[in-house]
Amino acid sequence: MKGLSKYQRKVLAELVNLTNSLGGYLDGTATSELKYKERQRSIMNISQVIYGLFLDHPDNESREHDIEIIEQNMRILRE
């Protein structure tokens, strides 16, 4: 199995930093509803980035589209 590409390592490193900035576990009863919803949306964005990274392979016919999805979700997470 081939190792991670430079792009994949870069995205994963940034994803780790962004994920860590979300903080610890949030109990829906112990935080504001808005903060809870934002966190849930972030988790969905993170899962799409991870999924896209698994599809980042030269044989993937939709690779360019999948990379666009990665970049779009990373922009959202940065904001």
mmCIF file of C-alpha atoms in Angstrom:
data_model
loop_
_atom_site.group_PDB
_atom_site.id
_atom_site.type_symbol
_atom_site.label_atom_id
_atom_site.label_comp_id
_atom_site.label_asym_id
_atom_site.label_seq_id
_atom_site.Cartn_x
_atom_site.Cartn_y
_atom_site.Cartn_z
ATOM 1 C CA MET A 1 0.000 0.000 0.000
ATOM 2 C CA LYS A 2 1.290 3.401 -0.994
ATOM 3 C CA GLY A 3 1.944 6.018 1.703
ATOM 4 C CA LEU A 4 0.111 9.301 1.992
ATOM 5 C CA SER A 5 0.730 11.981 -0.608
ATOM 6 C CA LYS A 6 2.091 15.397 0.359
ATOM 7 C CA TYR A 7 -1.403 16.862 -0.154
ATOM 8 C CA GLN A 8 -3.036 14.213 2.048
ATOM 9 C CA ARG A 9 -0.497 14.767 4.843
ATOM 10 C CA LYS A 10 -1.033 18.539 4.648
ATOM 11 C CA VAL A 11 -4.823 18.237 4.839
ATOM 12 C CA LEU A 12 -4.694 15.681 7.652
ATOM 13 C CA ALA A 13 -2.295 17.830 9.708
ATOM 14 C CA GLU A 14 -4.549 20.863 9.341
ATOM 15 C CA LEU A 15 -7.635 18.746 10.053
ATOM 16 C CA VAL A 16 -6.067 17.541 13.311
ATOM 17 C CA ASN A 17 -5.410 21.153 14.363
ATOM 18 C CA LEU A 18 -8.916 22.269 13.431
ATOM 19 C CA THR A 19 -10.472 19.283 15.173
ATOM 20 C CA ASN A 20 -8.464 19.960 18.336
ATOM 21 C CA SER A 21 -9.669 23.563 18.313
ATOM 22 C CA LEU A 22 -13.253 22.341 18.637
ATOM 23 C CA GLY A 23 -12.562 21.510 22.274
ATOM 24 C CA GLY A 24 -13.740 18.614 24.347
ATOM 25 C CA TYR A 25 -16.988 16.693 24.466
ATOM 26 C CA LEU A 26 -20.141 18.842 24.446
ATOM 27 C CA ASP A 27 -23.187 17.716 26.345
ATOM 28 C CA GLY A 28 -26.274 19.085 24.601
ATOM 29 C CA THR A 29 -27.767 20.051 27.958
ATOM 30 C CA ALA A 30 -24.669 21.858 29.195
ATOM 31 C CA THR A 31 -23.992 24.278 26.337
ATOM 32 C CA SER A 32 -25.824 26.743 24.132
ATOM 33 C CA GLU A 33 -27.961 25.304 21.357
ATOM 34 C CA LEU A 34 -26.084 27.360 18.740
ATOM 35 C CA LYS A 35 -22.685 26.059 19.880
ATOM 36 C CA TYR A 36 -24.000 22.501 19.854
ATOM 37 C CA LYS A 37 -25.354 22.865 16.281
ATOM 38 C CA GLU A 38 -22.099 24.431 15.049
ATOM 39 C CA ARG A 39 -20.152 21.521 16.497
ATOM 40 C CA GLN A 40 -22.436 18.970 14.832
ATOM 41 C CA ARG A 41 -22.003 20.724 11.474
ATOM 42 C CA SER A 42 -18.232 20.705 11.975
ATOM 43 C CA ILE A 43 -18.285 16.964 12.605
ATOM 44 C CA MET A 44 -20.162 16.470 9.318
ATOM 45 C CA ASN A 45 -17.556 18.595 7.497
ATOM 46 C CA ILE A 46 -14.732 16.597 9.084
ATOM 47 C CA SER A 47 -16.269 13.304 7.969
ATOM 48 C CA GLN A 48 -16.553 14.584 4.382
ATOM 49 C CA VAL A 49 -12.883 15.615 4.398
ATOM 50 C CA ILE A 50 -11.787 12.196 5.682
ATOM 51 C CA TYR A 51 -13.984 10.427 3.125
ATOM 52 C CA GLY A 52 -12.541 12.585 0.330
ATOM 53 C CA LEU A 53 -8.994 11.802 1.410
ATOM 54 C CA PHE A 54 -9.714 8.090 1.129
ATOM 55 C CA LEU A 55 -10.905 8.706 -2.449
ATOM 56 C CA ASP A 56 -7.812 10.760 -3.384
ATOM 57 C CA HIS A 57 -6.293 8.190 -5.709
ATOM 58 C CA PRO A 58 -5.159 8.487 -9.355
ATOM 59 C CA ASP A 59 -7.584 5.731 -10.423
ATOM 60 C CA ASN A 60 -10.578 7.620 -9.044
ATOM 61 C CA GLU A 61 -12.479 9.121 -11.988
ATOM 62 C CA SER A 62 -14.106 11.687 -9.665
ATOM 63 C CA ARG A 63 -10.840 12.691 -7.988
ATOM 64 C CA GLU A 64 -11.007 16.367 -9.001
ATOM 65 C CA HIS A 65 -14.569 16.652 -7.712
ATOM 66 C CA ASP A 66 -13.637 14.900 -4.468
ATOM 67 C CA ILE A 67 -10.710 17.297 -3.937
ATOM 68 C CA GLU A 68 -13.085 20.229 -4.475
ATOM 69 C CA ILE A 69 -15.322 18.784 -1.747
ATOM 70 C CA ILE A 70 -12.293 18.473 0.563
ATOM 71 C CA GLU A 71 -11.278 22.090 -0.070
ATOM 72 C CA GLN A 72 -14.839 23.380 0.370
ATOM 73 C CA ASN A 73 -15.227 21.608 3.715
ATOM 74 C CA MET A 74 -11.788 22.745 4.907
ATOM 75 C CA ARG A 75 -12.735 26.373 4.117
ATOM 76 C CA ILE A 76 -15.897 25.973 6.190
ATOM 77 C CA LEU A 77 -13.933 24.484 9.086
ATOM 78 C CA ARG A 78 -11.366 27.310 8.971
ATOM 79 C CA GLU A 79 -14.129 29.881 9.281
#
